[in-house]
PDB file of C-alpha atoms in Angstrom:
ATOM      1  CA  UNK A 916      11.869  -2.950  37.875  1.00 51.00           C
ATOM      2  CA  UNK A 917       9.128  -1.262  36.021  1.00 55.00           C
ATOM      3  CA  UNK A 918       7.696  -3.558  33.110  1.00 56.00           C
ATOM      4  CA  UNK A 919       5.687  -2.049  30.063  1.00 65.00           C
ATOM      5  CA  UNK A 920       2.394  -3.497  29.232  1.00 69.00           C
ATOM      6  CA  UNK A 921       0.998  -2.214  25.274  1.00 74.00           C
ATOM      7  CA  UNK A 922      -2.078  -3.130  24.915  1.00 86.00           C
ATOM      8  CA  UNK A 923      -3.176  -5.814  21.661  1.00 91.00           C
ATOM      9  CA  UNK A 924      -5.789  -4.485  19.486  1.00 96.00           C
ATOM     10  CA  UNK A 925      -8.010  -6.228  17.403  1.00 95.00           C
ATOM     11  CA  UNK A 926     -10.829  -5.509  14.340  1.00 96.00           C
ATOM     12  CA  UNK A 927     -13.241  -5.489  16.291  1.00 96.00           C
ATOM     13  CA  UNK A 928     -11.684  -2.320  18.355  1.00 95.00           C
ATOM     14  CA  UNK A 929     -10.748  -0.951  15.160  1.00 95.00           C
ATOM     15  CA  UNK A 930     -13.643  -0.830  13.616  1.00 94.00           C
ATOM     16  CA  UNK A 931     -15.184   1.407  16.673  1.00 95.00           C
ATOM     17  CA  UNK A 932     -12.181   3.682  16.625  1.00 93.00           C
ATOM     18  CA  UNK A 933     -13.035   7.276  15.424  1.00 91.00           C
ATOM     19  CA  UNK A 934     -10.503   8.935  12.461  1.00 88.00           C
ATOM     20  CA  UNK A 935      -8.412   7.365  10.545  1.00 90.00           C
ATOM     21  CA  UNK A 936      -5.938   4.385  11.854  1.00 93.00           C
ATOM     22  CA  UNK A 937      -4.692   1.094  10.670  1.00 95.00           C
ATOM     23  CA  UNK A 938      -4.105  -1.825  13.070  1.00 95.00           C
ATOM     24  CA  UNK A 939      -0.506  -3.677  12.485  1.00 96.00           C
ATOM     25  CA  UNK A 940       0.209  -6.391  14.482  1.00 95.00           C
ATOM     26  CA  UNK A 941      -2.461  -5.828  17.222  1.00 96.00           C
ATOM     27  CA  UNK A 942      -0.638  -2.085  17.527  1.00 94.00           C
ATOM     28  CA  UNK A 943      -2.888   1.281  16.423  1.00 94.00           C
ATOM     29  CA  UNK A 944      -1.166   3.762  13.737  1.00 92.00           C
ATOM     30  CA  UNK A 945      -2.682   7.299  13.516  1.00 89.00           C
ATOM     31  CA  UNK A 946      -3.384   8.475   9.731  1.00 86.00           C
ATOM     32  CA  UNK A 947      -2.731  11.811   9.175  1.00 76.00           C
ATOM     33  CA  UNK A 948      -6.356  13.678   8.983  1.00 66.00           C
ATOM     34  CA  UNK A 949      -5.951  14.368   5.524  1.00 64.00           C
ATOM     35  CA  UNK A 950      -3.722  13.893   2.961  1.00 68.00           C
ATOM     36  CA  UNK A 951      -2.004  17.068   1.420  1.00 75.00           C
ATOM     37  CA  UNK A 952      -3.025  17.809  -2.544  1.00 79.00           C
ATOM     38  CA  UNK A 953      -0.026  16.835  -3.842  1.00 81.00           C
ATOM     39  CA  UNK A 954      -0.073  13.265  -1.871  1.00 84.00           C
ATOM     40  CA  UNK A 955      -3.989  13.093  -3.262  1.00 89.00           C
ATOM     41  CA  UNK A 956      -3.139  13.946  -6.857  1.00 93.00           C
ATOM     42  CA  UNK A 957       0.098  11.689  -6.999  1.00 95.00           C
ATOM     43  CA  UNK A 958      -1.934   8.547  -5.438  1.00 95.00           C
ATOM     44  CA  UNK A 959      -4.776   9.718  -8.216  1.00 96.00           C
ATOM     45  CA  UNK A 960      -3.024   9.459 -11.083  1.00 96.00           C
ATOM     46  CA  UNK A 961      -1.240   6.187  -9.947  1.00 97.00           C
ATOM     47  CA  UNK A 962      -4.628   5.037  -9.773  1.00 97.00           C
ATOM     48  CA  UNK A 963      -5.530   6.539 -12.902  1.00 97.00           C
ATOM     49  CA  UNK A 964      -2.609   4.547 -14.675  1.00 96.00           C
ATOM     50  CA  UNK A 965      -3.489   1.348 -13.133  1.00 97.00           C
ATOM     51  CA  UNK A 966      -7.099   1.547 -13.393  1.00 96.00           C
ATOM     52  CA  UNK A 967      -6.580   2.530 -17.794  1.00 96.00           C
ATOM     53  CA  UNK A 968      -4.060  -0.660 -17.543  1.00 95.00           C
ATOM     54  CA  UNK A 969      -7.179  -2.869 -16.581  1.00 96.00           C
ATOM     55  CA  UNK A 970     -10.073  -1.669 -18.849  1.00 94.00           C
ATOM     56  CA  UNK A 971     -10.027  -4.988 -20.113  1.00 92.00           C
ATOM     57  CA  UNK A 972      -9.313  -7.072 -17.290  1.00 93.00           C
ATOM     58  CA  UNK A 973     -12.968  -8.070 -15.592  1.00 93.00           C
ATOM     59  CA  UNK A 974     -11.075 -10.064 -12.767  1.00 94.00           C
ATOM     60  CA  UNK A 975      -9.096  -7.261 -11.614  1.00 95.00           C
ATOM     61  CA  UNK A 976      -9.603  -3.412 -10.267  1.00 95.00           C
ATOM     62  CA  UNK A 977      -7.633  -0.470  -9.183  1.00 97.00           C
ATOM     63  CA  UNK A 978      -8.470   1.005  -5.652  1.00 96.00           C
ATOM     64  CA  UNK A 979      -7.519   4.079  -3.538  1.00 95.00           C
ATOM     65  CA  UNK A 980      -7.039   3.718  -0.090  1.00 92.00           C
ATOM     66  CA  UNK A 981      -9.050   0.671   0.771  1.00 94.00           C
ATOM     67  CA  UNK A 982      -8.932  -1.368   3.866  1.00 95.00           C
ATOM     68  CA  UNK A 983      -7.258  -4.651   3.769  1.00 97.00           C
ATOM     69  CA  UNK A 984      -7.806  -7.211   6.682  1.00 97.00           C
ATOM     70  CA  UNK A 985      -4.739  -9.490   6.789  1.00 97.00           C
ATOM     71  CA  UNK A 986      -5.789 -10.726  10.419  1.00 97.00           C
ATOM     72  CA  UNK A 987      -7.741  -9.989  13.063  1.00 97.00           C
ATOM     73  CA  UNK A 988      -5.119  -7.882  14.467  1.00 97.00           C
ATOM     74  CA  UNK A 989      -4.212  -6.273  11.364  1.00 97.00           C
ATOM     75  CA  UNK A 990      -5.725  -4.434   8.404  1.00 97.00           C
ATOM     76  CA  UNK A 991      -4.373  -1.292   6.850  1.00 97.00           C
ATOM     77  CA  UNK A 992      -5.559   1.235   4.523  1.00 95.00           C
ATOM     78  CA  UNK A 993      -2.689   1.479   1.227  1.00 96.00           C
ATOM     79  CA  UNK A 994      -2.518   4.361  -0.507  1.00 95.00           C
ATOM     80  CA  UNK A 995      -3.546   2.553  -4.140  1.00 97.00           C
ATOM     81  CA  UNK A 996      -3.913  -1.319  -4.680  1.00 97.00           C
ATOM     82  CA  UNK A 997      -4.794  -3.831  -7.109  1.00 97.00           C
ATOM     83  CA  UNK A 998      -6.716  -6.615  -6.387  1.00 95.00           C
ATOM     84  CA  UNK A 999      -7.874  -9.398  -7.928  1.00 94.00           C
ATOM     85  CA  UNK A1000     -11.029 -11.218  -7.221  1.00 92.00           C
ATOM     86  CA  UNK A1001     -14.455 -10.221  -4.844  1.00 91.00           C
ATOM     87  CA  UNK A1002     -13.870  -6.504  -4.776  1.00 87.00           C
ATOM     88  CA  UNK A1003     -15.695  -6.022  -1.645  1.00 90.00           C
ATOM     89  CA  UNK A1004     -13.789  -9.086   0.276  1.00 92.00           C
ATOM     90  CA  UNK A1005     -11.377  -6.904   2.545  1.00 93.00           C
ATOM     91  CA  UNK A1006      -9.291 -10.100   3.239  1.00 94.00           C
ATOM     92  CA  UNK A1007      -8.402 -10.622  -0.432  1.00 94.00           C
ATOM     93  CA  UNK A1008      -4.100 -10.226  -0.626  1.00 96.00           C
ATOM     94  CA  UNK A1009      -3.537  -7.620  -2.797  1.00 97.00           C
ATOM     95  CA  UNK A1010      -1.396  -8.445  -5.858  1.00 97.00           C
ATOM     96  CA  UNK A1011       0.050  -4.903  -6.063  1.00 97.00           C
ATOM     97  CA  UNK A1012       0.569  -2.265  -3.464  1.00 98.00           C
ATOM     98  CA  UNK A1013       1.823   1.807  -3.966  1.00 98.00           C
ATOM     99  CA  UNK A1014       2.241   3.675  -0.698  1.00 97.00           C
ATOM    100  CA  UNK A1015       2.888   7.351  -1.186  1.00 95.00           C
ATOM    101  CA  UNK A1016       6.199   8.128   0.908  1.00 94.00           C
ATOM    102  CA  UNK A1017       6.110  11.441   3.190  1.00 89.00           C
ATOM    103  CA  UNK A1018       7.696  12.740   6.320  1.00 86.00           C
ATOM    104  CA  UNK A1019       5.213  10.863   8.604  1.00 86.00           C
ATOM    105  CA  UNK A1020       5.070   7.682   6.888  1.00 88.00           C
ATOM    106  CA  UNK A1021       8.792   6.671   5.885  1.00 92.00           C
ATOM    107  CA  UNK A1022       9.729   4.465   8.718  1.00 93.00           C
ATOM    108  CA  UNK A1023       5.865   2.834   8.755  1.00 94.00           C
ATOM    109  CA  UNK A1024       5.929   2.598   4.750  1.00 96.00           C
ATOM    110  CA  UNK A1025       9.831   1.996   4.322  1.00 97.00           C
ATOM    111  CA  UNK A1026       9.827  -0.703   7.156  1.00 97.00           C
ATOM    112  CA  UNK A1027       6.644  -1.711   8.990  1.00 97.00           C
ATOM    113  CA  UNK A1028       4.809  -2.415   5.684  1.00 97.00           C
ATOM    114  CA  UNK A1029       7.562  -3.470   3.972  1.00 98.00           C
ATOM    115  CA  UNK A1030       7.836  -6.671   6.502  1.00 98.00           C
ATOM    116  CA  UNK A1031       4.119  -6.772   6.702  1.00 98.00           C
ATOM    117  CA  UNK A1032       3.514  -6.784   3.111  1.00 98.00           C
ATOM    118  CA  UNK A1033       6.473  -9.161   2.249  1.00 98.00           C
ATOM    119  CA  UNK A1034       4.921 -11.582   5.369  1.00 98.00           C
ATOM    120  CA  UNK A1035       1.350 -11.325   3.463  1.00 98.00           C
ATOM    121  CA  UNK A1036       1.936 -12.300  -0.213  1.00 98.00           C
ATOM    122  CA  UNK A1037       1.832  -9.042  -1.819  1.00 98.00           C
ATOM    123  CA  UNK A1038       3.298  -9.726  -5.061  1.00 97.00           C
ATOM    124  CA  UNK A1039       4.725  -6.159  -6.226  1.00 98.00           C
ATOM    125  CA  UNK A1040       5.127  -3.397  -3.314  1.00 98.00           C
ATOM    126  CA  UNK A1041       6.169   0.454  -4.684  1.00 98.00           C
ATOM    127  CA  UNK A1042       7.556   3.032  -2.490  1.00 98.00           C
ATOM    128  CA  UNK A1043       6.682   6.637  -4.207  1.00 97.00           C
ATOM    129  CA  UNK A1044       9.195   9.727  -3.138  1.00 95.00           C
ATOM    130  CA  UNK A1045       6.868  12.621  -4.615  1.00 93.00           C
ATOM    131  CA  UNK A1046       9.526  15.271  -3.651  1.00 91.00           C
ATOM    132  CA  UNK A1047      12.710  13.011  -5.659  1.00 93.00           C
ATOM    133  CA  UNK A1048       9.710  12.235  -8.301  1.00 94.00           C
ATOM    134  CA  UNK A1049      10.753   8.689  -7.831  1.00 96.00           C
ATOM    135  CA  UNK A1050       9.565   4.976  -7.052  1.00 97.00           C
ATOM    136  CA  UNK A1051      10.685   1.775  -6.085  1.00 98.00           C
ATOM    137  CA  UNK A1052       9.474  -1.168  -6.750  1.00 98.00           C
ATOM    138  CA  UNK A1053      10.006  -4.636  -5.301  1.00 98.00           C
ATOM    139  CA  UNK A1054       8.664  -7.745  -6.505  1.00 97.00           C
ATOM    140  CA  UNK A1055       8.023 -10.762  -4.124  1.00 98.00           C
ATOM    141  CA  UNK A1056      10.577 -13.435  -4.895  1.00 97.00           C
ATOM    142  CA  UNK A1057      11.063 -16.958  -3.238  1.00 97.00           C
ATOM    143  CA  UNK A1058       9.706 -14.927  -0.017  1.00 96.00           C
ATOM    144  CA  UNK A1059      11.933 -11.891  -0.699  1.00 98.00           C
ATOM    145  CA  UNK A1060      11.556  -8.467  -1.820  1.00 98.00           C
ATOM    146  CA  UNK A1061      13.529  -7.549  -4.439  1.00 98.00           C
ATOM    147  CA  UNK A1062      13.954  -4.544  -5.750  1.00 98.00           C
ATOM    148  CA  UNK A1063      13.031  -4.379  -9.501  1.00 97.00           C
ATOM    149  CA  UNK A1064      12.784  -1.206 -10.631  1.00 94.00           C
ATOM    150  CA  UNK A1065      14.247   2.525  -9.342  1.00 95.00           C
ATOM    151  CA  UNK A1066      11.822   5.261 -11.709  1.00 92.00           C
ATOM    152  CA  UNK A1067      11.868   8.220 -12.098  1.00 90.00           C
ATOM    153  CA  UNK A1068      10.295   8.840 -15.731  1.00 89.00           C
ATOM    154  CA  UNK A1069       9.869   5.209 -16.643  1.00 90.00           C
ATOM    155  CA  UNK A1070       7.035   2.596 -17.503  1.00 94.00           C
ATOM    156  CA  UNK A1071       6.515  -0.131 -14.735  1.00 95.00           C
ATOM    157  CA  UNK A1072       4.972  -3.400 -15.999  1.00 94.00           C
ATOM    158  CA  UNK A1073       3.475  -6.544 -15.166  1.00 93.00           C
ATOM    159  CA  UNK A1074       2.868  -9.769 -17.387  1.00 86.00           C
ATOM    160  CA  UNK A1075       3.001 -12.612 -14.750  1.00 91.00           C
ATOM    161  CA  UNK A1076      -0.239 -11.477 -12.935  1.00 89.00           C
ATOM    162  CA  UNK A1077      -3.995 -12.274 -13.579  1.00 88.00           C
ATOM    163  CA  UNK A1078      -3.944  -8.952 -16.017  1.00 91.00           C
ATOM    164  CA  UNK A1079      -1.412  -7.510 -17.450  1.00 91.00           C
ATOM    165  CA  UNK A1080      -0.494  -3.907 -15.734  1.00 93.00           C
ATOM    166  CA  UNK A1081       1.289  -0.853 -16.947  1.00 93.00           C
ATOM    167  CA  UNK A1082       2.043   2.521 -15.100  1.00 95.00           C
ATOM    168  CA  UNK A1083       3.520   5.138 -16.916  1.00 95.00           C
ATOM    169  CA  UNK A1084       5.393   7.605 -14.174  1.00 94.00           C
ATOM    170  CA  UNK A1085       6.249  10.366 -16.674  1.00 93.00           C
ATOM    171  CA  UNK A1086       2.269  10.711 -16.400  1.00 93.00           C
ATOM    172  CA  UNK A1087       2.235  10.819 -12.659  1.00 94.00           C
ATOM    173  CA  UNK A1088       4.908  13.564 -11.790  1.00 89.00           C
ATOM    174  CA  UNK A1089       2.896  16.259 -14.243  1.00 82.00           C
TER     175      UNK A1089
END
C-alpha cells in the first residue's frame, strides 16, 4: 500500500520561493504570472471605490494585492483589502476582502478562501464574476458567512466598521 507524503510549508520557505504563490494551510498555490487587463482594471477600480470611501478615515486604507500572514503556514496575497490599523503589519485581519473570480481561481476563491477567510475573522468577503458583471458579498455572522448582497449595478455599504465604506459597482463594470 503506497502512502502519500505532501510536504508542509512554512513563511519562511515562502518567502524564498521565486514568482508569485500564496501558502494556505502549509500547502503552495501558484499565482498566475500576471493578471489579464481586465482582472487589473476591475480590482483597480474596486480599489478606487474603496480607497474615495476612506478619504476621511485616518485609521483605515485600501490595498491591492497585499500579503496577509494569518500563520506561519499561511499568508495569501487578496486581490483588494481593507485594513484597519499598522499598514505595514502583514498579520493585521483584514476587515474586508474582494477576490476577483476567473477560470483559475474559482474553486481556490469560491472555497479554499472562503473557509480560510471565514476561519480568520474577515468581516465582509466579496466574490467578483467580471464576465456576469456581478459580486457577492458575505458578511461574517456569529462565525458564518452570510451572504448579504448579490450586485450587479448596486452600491455595497458598510456602517458597523471602524470607517464607514461604500463601493459603487455601476462604477466598476465601465
Amino acid at each position: 500500500m503506497a502512502i502519500e507524503y505532501l510536504e508542509h510549508y512554512t513563511y519562511k520557505d515562502y518567502e524564498k520561493w521565486e514568482g508569485d504563490w500564496e501558502l494556505i494551510n502549509g500547502y503552495p498555490y501558484a499565482m498566475s504570472p500576471f493578471a489579464l487587463p481586465s482582472h487589473q482594471r476591475i480590482s483597480g477600480k474596486i480599489f478606487r471605490e474603496l480607497d474615495e470611501s476612506l478619504d476621511n478615515c485616518s485609521e483605515c486604507f485600501a490595498l491591492i494585492e497585499s500579503e496577509v500572514k494569518f500563520s506561519e503556514d499561511t499568508v495569501v496575497r487578496p486581490d483588494v483589502l481593507v485594513k484597519c490599523g499598522e499598514i505595514d503589519d502583514i498579520t493585521l485581519t483584514p476587515e474586508i476582502i474582494f477576490e476577483v473570480v476567473s477560470e483559475n481561481s474559482i474553486r481556490r476563491d469560491e472555497i479554499v478562501k472562503f473557509d480560510l477567510y471565514k476561519k480568520e475573522g474577515v468581516m465582509y468577503y466579496g466574490l467578483v464574476y467580471p464576465n456576469e458583471k456581478r459580486v457577492k458579498i458575505y458578511k461574517l455572522i456569529n462565525g458564518e458567512y452570510i451572504k448579504i448582497s448579490d450586485l450587479r449595478d448596486g452600491i455595497f455599504k458598510t456602517d458597523d466598521l471602524t470607517c464607514d465604506i461604500k463601493v459603487d459597482f455601476s462604477k466598476v463594470w465601465l
